[in-house]
JSON list of C-alpha atoms and ligand atoms in Angstrom, two decimals:
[
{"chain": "A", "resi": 1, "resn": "UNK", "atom": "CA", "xyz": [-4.60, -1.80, -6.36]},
{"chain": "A", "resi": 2, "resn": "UNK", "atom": "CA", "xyz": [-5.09, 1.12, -4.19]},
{"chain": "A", "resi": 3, "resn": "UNK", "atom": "CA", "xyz": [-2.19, 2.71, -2.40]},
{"chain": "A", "resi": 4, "resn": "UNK", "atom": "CA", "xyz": [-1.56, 5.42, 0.54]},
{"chain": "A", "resi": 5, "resn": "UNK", "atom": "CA", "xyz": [-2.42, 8.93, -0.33]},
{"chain": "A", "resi": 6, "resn": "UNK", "atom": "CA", "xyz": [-1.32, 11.66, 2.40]},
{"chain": "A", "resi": 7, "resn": "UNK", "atom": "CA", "xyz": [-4.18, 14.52, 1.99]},
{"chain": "A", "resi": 8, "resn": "UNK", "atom": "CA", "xyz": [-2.90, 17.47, 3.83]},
{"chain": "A", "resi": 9, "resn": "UNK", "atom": "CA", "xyz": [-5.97, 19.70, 4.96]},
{"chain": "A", "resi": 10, "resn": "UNK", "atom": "CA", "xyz": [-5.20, 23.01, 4.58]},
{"chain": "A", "resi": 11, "resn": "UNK", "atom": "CA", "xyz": [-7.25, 24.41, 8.02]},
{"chain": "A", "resi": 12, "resn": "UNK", "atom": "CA", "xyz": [-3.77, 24.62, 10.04]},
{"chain": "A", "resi": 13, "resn": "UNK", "atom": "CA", "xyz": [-1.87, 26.31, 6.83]},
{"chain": "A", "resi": 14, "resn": "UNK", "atom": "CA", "xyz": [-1.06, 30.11, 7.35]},
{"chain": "A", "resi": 15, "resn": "UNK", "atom": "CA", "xyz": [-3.54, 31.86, 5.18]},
{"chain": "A", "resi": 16, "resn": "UNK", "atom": "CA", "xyz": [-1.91, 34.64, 4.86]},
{"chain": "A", "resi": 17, "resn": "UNK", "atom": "CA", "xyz": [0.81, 32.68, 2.64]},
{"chain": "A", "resi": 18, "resn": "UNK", "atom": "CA", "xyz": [-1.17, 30.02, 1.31]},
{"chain": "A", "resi": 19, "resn": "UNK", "atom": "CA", "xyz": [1.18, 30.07, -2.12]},
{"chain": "A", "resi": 20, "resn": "UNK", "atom": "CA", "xyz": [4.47, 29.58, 0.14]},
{"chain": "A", "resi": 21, "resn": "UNK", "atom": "CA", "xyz": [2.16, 26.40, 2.08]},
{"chain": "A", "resi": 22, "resn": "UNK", "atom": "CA", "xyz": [1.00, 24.37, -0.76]},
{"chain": "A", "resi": 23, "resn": "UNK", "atom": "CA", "xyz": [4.74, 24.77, -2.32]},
{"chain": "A", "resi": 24, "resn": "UNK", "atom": "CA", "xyz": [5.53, 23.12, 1.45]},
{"chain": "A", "resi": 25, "resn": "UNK", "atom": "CA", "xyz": [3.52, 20.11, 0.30]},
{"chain": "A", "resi": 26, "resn": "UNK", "atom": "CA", "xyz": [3.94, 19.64, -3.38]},
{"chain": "A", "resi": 27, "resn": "UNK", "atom": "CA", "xyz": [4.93, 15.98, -2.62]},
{"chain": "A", "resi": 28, "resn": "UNK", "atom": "CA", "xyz": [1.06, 15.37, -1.45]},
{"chain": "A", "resi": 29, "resn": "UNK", "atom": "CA", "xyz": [-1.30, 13.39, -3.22]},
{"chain": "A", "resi": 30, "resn": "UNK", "atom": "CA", "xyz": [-4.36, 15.38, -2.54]},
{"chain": "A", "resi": 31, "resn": "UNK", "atom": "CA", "xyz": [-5.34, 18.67, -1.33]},
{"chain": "A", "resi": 32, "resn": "UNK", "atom": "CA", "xyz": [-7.28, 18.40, 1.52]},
{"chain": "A", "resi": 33, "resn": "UNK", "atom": "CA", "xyz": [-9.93, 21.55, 2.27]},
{"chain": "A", "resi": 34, "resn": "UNK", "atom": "CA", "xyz": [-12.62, 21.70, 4.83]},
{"chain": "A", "resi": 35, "resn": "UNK", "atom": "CA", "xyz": [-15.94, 23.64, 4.18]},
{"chain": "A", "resi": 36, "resn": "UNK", "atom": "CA", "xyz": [-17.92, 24.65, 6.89]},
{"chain": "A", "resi": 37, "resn": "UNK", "atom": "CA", "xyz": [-20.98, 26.39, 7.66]},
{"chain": "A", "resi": 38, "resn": "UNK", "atom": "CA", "xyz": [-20.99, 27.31, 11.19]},
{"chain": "A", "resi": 39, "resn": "UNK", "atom": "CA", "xyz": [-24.59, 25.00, 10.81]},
{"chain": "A", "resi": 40, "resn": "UNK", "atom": "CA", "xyz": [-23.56, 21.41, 10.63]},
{"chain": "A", "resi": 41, "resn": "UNK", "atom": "CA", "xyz": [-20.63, 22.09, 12.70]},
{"chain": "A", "resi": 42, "resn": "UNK", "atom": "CA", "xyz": [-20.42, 24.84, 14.64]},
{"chain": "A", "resi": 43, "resn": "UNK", "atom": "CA", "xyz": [-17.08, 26.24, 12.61]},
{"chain": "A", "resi": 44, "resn": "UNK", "atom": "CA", "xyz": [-16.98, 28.71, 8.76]},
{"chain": "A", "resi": 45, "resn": "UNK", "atom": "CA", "xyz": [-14.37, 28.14, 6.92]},
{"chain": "A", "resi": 46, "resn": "UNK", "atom": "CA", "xyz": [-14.00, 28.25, 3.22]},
{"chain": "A", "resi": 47, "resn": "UNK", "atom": "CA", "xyz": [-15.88, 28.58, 0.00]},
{"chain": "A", "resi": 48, "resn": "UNK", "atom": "CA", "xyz": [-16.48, 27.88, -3.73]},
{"chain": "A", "resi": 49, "resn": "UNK", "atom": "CA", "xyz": [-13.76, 31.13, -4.32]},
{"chain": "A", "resi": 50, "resn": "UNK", "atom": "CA", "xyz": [-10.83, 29.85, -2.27]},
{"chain": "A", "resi": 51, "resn": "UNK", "atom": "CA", "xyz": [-11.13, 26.21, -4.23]},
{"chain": "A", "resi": 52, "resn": "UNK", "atom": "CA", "xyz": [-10.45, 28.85, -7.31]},
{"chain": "A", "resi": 53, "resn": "UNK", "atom": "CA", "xyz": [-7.61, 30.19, -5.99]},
{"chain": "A", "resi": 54, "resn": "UNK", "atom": "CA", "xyz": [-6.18, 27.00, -4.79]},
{"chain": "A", "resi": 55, "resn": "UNK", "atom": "CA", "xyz": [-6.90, 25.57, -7.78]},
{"chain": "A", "resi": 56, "resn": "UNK", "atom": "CA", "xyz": [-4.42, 28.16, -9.78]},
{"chain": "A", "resi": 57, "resn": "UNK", "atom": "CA", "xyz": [-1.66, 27.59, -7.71]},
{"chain": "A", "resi": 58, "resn": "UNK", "atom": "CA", "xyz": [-1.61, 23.66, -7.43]},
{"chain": "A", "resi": 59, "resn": "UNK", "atom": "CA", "xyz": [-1.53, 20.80, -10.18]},
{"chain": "A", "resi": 60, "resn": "UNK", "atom": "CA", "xyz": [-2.32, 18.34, -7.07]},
{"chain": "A", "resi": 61, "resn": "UNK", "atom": "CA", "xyz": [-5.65, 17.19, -7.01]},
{"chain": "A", "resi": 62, "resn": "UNK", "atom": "CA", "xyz": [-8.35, 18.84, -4.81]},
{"chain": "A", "resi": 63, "resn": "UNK", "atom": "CA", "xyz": [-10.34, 17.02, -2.10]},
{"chain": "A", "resi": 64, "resn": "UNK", "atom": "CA", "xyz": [-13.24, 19.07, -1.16]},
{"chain": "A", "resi": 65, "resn": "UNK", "atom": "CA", "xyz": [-15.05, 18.00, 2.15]},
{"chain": "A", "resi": 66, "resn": "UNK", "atom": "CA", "xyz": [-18.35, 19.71, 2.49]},
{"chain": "A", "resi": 67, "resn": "UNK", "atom": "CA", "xyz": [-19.22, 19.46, 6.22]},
{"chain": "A", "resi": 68, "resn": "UNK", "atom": "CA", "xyz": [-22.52, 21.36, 5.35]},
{"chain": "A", "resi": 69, "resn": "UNK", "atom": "CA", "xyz": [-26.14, 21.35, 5.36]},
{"chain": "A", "resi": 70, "resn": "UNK", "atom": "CA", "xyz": [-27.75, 21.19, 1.86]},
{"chain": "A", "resi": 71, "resn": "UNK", "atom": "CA", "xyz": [-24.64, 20.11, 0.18]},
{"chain": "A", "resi": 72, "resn": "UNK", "atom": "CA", "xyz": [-26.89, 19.79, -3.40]},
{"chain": "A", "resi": 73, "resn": "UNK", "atom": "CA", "xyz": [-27.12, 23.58, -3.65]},
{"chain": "A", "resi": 74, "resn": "UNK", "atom": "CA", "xyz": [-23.27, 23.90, -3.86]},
{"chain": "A", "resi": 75, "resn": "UNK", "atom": "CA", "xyz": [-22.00, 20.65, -5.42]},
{"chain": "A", "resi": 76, "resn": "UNK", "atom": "CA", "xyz": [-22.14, 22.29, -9.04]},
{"chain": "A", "resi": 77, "resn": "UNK", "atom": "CA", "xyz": [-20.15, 25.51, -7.66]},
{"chain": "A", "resi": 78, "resn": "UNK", "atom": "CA", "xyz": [-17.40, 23.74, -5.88]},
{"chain": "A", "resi": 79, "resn": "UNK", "atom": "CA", "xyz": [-17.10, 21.38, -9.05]},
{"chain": "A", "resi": 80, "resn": "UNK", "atom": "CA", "xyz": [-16.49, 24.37, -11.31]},
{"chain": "A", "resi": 81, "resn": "UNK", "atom": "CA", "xyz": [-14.44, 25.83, -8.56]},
{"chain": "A", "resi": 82, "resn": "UNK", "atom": "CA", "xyz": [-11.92, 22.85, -9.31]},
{"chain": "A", "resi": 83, "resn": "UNK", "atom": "CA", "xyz": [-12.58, 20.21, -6.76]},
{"chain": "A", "resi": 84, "resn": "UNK", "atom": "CA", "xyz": [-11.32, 16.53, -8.15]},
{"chain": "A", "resi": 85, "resn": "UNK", "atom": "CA", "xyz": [-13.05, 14.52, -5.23]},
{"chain": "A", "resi": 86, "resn": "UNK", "atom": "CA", "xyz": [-16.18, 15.80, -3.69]},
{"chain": "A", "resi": 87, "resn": "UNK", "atom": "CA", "xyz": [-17.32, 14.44, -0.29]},
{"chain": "A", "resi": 88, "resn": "UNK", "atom": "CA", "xyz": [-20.52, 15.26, 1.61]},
{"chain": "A", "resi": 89, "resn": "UNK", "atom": "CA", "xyz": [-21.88, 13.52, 5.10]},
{"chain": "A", "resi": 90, "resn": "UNK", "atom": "CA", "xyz": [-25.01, 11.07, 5.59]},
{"chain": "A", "resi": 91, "resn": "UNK", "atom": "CA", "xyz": [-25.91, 12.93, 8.50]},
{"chain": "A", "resi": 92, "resn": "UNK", "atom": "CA", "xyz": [-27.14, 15.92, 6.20]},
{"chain": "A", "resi": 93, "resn": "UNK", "atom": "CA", "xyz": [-28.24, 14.22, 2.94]},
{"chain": "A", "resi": 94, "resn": "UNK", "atom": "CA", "xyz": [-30.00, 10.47, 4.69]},
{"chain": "A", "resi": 95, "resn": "UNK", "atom": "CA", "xyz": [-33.37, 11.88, 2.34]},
{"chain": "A", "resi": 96, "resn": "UNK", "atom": "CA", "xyz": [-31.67, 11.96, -0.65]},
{"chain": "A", "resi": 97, "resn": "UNK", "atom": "CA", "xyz": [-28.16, 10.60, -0.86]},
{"chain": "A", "resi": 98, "resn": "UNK", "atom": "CA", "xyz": [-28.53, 8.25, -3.94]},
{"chain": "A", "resi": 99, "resn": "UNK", "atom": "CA", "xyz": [-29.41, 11.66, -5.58]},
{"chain": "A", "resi": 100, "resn": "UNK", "atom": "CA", "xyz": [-27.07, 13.64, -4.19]},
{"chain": "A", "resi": 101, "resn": "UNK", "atom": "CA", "xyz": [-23.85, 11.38, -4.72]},
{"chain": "A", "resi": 102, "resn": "UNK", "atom": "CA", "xyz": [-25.44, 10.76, -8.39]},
{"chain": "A", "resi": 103, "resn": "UNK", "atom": "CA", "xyz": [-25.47, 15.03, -8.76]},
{"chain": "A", "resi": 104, "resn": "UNK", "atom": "CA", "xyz": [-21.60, 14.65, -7.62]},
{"chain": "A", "resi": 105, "resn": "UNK", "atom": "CA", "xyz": [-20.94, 11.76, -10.01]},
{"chain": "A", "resi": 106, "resn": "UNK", "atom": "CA", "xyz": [-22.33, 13.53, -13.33]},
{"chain": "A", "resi": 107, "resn": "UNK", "atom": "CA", "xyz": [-20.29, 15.95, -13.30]},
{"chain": "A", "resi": 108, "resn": "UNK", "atom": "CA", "xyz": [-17.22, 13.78, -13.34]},
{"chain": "A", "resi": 109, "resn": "UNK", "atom": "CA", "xyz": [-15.70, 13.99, -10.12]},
{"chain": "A", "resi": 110, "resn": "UNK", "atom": "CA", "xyz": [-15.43, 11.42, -7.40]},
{"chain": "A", "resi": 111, "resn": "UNK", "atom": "CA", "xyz": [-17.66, 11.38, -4.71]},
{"chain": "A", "resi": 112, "resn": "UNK", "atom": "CA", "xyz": [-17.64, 10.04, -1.27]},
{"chain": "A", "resi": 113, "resn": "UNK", "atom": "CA", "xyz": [-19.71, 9.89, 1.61]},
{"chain": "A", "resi": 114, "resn": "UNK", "atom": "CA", "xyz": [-18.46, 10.99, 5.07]},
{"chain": "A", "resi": 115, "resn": "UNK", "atom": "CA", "xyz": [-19.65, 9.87, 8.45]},
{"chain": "A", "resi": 116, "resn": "UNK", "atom": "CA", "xyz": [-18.96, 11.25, 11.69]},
{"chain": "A", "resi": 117, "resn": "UNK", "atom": "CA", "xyz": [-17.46, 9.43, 14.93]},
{"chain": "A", "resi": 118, "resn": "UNK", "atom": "CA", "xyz": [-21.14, 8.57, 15.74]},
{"chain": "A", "resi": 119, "resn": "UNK", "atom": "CA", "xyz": [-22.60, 7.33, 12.71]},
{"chain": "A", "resi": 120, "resn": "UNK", "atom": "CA", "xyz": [-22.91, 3.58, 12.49]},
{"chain": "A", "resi": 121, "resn": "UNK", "atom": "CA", "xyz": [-21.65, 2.10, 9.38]},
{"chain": "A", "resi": 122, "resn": "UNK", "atom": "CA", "xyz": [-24.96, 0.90, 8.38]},
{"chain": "A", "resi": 123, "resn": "UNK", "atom": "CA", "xyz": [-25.98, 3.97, 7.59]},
{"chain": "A", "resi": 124, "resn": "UNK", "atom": "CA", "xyz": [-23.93, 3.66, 4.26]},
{"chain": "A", "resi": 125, "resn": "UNK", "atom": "CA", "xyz": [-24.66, 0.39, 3.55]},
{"chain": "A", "resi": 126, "resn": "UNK", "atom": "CA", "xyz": [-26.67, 0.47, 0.45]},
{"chain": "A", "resi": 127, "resn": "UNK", "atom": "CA", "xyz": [-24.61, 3.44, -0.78]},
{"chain": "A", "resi": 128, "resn": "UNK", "atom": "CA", "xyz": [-21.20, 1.12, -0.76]},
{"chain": "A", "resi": 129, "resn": "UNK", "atom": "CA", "xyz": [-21.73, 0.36, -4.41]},
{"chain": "A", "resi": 130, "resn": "UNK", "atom": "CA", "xyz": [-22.65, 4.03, -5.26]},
{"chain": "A", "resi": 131, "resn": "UNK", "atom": "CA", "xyz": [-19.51, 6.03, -4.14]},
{"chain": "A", "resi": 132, "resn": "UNK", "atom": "CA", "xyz": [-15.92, 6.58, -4.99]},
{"chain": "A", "resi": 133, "resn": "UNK", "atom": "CA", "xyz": [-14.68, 6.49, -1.50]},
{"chain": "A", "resi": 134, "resn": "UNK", "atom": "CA", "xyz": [-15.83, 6.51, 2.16]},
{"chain": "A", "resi": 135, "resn": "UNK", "atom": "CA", "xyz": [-14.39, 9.73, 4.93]},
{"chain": "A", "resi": 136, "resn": "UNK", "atom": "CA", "xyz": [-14.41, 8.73, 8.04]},
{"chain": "A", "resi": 137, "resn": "UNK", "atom": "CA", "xyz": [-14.16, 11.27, 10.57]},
{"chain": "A", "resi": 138, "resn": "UNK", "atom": "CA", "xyz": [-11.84, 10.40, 13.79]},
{"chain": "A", "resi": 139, "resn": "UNK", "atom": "CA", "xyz": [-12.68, 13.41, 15.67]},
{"chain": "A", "resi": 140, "resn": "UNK", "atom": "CA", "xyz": [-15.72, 15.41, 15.84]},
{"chain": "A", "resi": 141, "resn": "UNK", "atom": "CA", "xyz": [-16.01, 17.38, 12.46]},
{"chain": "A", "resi": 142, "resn": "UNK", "atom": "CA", "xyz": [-15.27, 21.54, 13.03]},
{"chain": "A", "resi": 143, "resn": "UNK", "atom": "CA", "xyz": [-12.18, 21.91, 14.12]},
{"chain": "A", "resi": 144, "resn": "UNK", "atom": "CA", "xyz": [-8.38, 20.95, 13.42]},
{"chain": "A", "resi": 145, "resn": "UNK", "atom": "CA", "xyz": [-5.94, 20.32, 16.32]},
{"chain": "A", "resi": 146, "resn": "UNK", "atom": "CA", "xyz": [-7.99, 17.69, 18.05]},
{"chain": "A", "resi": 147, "resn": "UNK", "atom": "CA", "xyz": [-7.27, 14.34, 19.48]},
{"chain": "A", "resi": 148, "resn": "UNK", "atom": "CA", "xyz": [-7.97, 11.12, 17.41]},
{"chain": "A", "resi": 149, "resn": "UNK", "atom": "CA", "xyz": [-10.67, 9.00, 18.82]},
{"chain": "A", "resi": 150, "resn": "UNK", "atom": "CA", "xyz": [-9.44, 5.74, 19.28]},
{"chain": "A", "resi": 151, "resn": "UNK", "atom": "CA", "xyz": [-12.99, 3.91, 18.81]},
{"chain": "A", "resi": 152, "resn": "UNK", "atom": "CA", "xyz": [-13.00, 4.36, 15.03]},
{"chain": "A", "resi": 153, "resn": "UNK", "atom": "CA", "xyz": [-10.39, 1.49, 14.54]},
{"chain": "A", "resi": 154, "resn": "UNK", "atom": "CA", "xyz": [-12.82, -1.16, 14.57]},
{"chain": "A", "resi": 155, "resn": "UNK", "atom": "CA", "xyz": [-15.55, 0.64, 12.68]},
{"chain": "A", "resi": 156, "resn": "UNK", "atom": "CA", "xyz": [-12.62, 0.79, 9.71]},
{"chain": "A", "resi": 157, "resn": "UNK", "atom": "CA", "xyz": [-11.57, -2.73, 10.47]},
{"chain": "A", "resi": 158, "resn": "UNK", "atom": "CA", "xyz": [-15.17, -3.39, 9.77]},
{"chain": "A", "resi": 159, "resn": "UNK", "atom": "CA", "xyz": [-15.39, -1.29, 6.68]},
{"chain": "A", "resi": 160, "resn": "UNK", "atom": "CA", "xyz": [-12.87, -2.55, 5.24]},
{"chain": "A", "resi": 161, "resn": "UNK", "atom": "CA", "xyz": [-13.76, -6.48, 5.44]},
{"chain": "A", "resi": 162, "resn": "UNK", "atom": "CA", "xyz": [-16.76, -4.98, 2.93]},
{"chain": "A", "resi": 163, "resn": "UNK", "atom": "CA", "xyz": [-15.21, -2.47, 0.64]},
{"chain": "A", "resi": 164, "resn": "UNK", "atom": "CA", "xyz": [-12.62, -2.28, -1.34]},
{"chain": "A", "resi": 165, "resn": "UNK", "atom": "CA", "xyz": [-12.56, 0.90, -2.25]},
{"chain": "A", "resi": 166, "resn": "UNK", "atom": "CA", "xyz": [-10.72, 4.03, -0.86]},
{"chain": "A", "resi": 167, "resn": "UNK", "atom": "CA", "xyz": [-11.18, 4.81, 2.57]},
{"chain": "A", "resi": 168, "resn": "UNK", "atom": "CA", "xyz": [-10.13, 8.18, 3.79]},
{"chain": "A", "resi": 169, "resn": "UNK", "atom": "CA", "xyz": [-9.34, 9.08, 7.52]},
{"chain": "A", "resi": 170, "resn": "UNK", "atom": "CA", "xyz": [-10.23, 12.40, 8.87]},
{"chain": "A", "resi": 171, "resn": "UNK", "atom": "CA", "xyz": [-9.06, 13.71, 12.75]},
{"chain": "A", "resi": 172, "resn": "UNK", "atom": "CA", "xyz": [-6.23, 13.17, 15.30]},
{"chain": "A", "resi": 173, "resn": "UNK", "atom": "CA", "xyz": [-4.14, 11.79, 12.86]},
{"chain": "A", "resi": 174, "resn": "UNK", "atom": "CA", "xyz": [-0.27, 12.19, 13.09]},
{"chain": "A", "resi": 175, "resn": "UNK", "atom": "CA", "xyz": [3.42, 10.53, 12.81]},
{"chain": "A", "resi": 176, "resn": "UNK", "atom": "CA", "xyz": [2.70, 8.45, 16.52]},
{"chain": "A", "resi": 177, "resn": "UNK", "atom": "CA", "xyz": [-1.01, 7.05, 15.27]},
{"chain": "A", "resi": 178, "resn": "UNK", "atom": "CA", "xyz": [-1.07, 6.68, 10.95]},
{"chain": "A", "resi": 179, "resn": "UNK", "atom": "CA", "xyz": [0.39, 3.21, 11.30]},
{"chain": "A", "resi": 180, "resn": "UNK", "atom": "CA", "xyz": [-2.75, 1.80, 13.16]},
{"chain": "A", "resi": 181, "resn": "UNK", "atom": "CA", "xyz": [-4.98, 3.53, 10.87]},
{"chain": "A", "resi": 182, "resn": "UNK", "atom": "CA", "xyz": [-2.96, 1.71, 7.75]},
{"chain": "A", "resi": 183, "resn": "UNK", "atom": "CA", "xyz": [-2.89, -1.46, 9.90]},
{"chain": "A", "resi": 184, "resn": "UNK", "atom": "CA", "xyz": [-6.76, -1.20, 10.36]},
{"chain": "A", "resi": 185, "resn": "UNK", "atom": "CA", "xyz": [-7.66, -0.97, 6.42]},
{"chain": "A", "resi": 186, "resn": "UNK", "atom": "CA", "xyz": [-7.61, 3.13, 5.68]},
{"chain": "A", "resi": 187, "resn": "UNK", "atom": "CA", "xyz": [-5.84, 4.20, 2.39]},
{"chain": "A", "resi": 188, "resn": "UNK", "atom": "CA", "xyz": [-6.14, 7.96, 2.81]},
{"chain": "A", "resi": 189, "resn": "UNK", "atom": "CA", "xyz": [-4.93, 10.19, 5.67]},
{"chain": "A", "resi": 190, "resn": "UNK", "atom": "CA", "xyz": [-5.61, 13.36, 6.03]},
{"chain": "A", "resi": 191, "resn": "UNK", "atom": "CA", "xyz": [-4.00, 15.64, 8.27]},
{"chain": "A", "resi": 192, "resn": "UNK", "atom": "CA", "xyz": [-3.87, 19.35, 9.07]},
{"chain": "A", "resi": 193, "resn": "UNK", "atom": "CA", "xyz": [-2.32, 20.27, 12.22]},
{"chain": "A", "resi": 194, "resn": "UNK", "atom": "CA", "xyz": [0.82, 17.44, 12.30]},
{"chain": "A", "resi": 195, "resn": "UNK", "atom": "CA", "xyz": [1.49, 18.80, 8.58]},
{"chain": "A", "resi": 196, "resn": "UNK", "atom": "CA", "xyz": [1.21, 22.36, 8.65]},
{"chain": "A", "resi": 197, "resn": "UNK", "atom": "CA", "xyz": [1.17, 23.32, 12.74]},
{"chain": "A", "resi": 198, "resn": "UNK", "atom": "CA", "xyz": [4.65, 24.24, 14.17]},
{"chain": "A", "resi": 199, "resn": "UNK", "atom": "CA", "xyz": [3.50, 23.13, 17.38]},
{"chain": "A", "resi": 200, "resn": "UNK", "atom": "CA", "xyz": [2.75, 19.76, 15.98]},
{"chain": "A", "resi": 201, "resn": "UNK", "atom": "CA", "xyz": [5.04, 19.13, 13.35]},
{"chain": "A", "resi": 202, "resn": "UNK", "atom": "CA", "xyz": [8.11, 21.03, 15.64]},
{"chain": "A", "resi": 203, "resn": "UNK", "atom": "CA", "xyz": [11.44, 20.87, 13.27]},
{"chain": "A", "resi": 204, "resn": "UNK", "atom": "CA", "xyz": [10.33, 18.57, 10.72]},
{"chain": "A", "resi": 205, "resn": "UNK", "atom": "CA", "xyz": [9.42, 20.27, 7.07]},
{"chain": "A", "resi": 206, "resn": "UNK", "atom": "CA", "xyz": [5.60, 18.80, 5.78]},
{"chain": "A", "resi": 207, "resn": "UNK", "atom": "CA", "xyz": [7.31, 17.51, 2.95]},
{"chain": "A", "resi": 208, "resn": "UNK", "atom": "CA", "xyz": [9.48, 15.06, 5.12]},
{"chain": "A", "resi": 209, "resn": "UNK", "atom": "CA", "xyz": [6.18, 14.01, 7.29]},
{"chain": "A", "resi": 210, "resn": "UNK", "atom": "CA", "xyz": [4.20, 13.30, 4.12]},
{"chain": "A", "resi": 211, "resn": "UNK", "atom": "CA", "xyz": [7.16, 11.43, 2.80]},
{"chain": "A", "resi": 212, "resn": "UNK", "atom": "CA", "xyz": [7.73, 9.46, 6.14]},
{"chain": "A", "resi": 213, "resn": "UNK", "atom": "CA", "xyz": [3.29, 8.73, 6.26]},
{"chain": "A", "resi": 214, "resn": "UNK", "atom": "CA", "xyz": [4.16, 7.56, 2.47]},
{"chain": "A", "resi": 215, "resn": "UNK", "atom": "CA", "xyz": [7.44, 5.38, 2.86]},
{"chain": "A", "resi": 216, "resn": "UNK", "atom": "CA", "xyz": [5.95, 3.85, 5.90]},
{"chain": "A", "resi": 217, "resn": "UNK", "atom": "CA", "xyz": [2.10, 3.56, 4.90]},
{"chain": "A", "resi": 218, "resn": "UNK", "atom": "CA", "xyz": [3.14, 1.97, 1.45]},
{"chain": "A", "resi": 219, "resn": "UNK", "atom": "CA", "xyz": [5.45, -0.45, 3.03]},
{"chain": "A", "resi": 220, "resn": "UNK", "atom": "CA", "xyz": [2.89, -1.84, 5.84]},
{"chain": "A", "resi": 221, "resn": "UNK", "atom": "CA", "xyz": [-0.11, -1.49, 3.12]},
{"chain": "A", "resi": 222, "resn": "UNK", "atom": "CA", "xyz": [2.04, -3.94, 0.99]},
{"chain": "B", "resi": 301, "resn": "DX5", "atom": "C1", "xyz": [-12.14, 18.53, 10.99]},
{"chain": "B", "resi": 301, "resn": "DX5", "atom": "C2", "xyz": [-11.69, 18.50, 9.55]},
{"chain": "B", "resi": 301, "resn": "DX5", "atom": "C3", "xyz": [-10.34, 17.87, 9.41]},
{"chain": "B", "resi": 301, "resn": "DX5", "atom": "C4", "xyz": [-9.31, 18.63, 10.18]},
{"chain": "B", "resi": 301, "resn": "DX5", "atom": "C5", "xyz": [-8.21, 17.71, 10.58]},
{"chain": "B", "resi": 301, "resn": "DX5", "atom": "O1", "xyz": [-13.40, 19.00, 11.09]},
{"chain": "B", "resi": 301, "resn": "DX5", "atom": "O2", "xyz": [-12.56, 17.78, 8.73]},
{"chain": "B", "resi": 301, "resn": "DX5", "atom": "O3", "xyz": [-9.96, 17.72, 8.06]},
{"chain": "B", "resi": 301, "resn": "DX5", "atom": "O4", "xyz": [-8.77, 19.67, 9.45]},
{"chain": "B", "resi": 301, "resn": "DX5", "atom": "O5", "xyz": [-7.34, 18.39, 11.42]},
{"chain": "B", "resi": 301, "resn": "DX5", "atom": "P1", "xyz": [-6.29, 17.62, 12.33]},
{"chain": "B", "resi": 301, "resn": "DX5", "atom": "O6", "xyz": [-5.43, 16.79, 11.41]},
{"chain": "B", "resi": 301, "resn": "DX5", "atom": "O7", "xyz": [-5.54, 18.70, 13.00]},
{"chain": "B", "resi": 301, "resn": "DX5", "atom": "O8", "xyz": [-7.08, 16.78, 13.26]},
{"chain": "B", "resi": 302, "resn": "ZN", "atom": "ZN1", "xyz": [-11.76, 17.19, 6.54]}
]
């Protein structure tokens, strides 16, 4: 039986304090972080080292997004690194992706595959029975802080009437929109700027946010 899992993604956190931010979200289920490359989106963020560091300072497990191009070159590094769920996007790896998610898979962690606003479902289709769980992306992949594109509602809808398996929301997502996500088959939410961004988040504390995207998911998911 699958149930909600609030991934915070650490791209809005204050880097500078990282310790003091993850202690702000020790009620999360995952660890969301976001590699880039400044190729497949236009955006560099984080590496193999920083999943190390993380790593030491959190028992929660680590959800590694690769939004890069030749993912296969760095699978093995952010593995040892301490990443717990690996996910990299058709768009880069449509050549080899049975390969690739197999690569992921041997070494013991779980792998999705993530798929911008764009990308038609089909394009996983014969990968369904190959992967832990499916990311899609509700905003254009590179930045945090943007808003959530209402279109990919039906394309989870339609997911989900084919997969039962975890499906993880990426973009735009906050306290106003998570229910409709929930309502429209996603297990998973990530979220980086309505967690960690004052602006966002204004006087409530990440903990009570996660909690509340929790509470609320479990009871509508039930
Ligand atoms: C976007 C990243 C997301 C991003 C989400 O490229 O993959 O994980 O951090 O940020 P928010 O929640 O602010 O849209
Ligand atoms: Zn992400």
């Amino acid at each position: 039986m699958l149930k909600i899992k609030v991934a915070p993604s650490i791209l809005s956190a204050d880097f500078a304090d990282l310790k003091g931010e993850l202690k702000k979200i020790n009620n999360a289920d995952l660890v969301h972080i976001d590699v880039m490359d400044g190729h497949f989106v236009p955006n560099i963020t984080f590496g193999p080292l920083l999943v190390k560091t993380i790593k030491k300072e959190t028992v929660i497990p680590l959800d590694v997004h690769l939004m890069i191009e030749e993912p296969e070159k760095f699978i093995s590094d952010f593995v040892s690194a301490g990443a717990d769920l690996l996910s990299v996007h058709i768009e880069v790896i449509k050549q080899n992706a049975s390969e690739v998610i197999g690569q992921i898979k041997s070494l013991g962690v779980k792998a999705g595959i993530a798929l911008n606003p764009q990308t038609p479902l089909s394009a996983v289709e014969s990968l369904l029975s190959e992967v832990d769980f499916v990311l899609l992306m509700s905003v254009q992949p590179g930045f945090a802080g943007q808003k959530f594109k209402q279109e990919v509602i039906p394309k989870i809808k339609q997911l989900r009437r084919r997969w039962k398996g975890d499906i993880e929301l990426d973009g735009g997502i906050n306290l106003t929109n998570f229910r409709d996500v929930i309502k429209a088959g996603a297990n998973i939410l990530v979220a980086a700027s309505a967690i960690f961004s004052e602006t966002y988040r204004g006087e409530r504390e990440p903990q009570k946010i996660i909690k509340e995207m929790k509470d609320e998911g479990n009871k509508i998911w039930h």
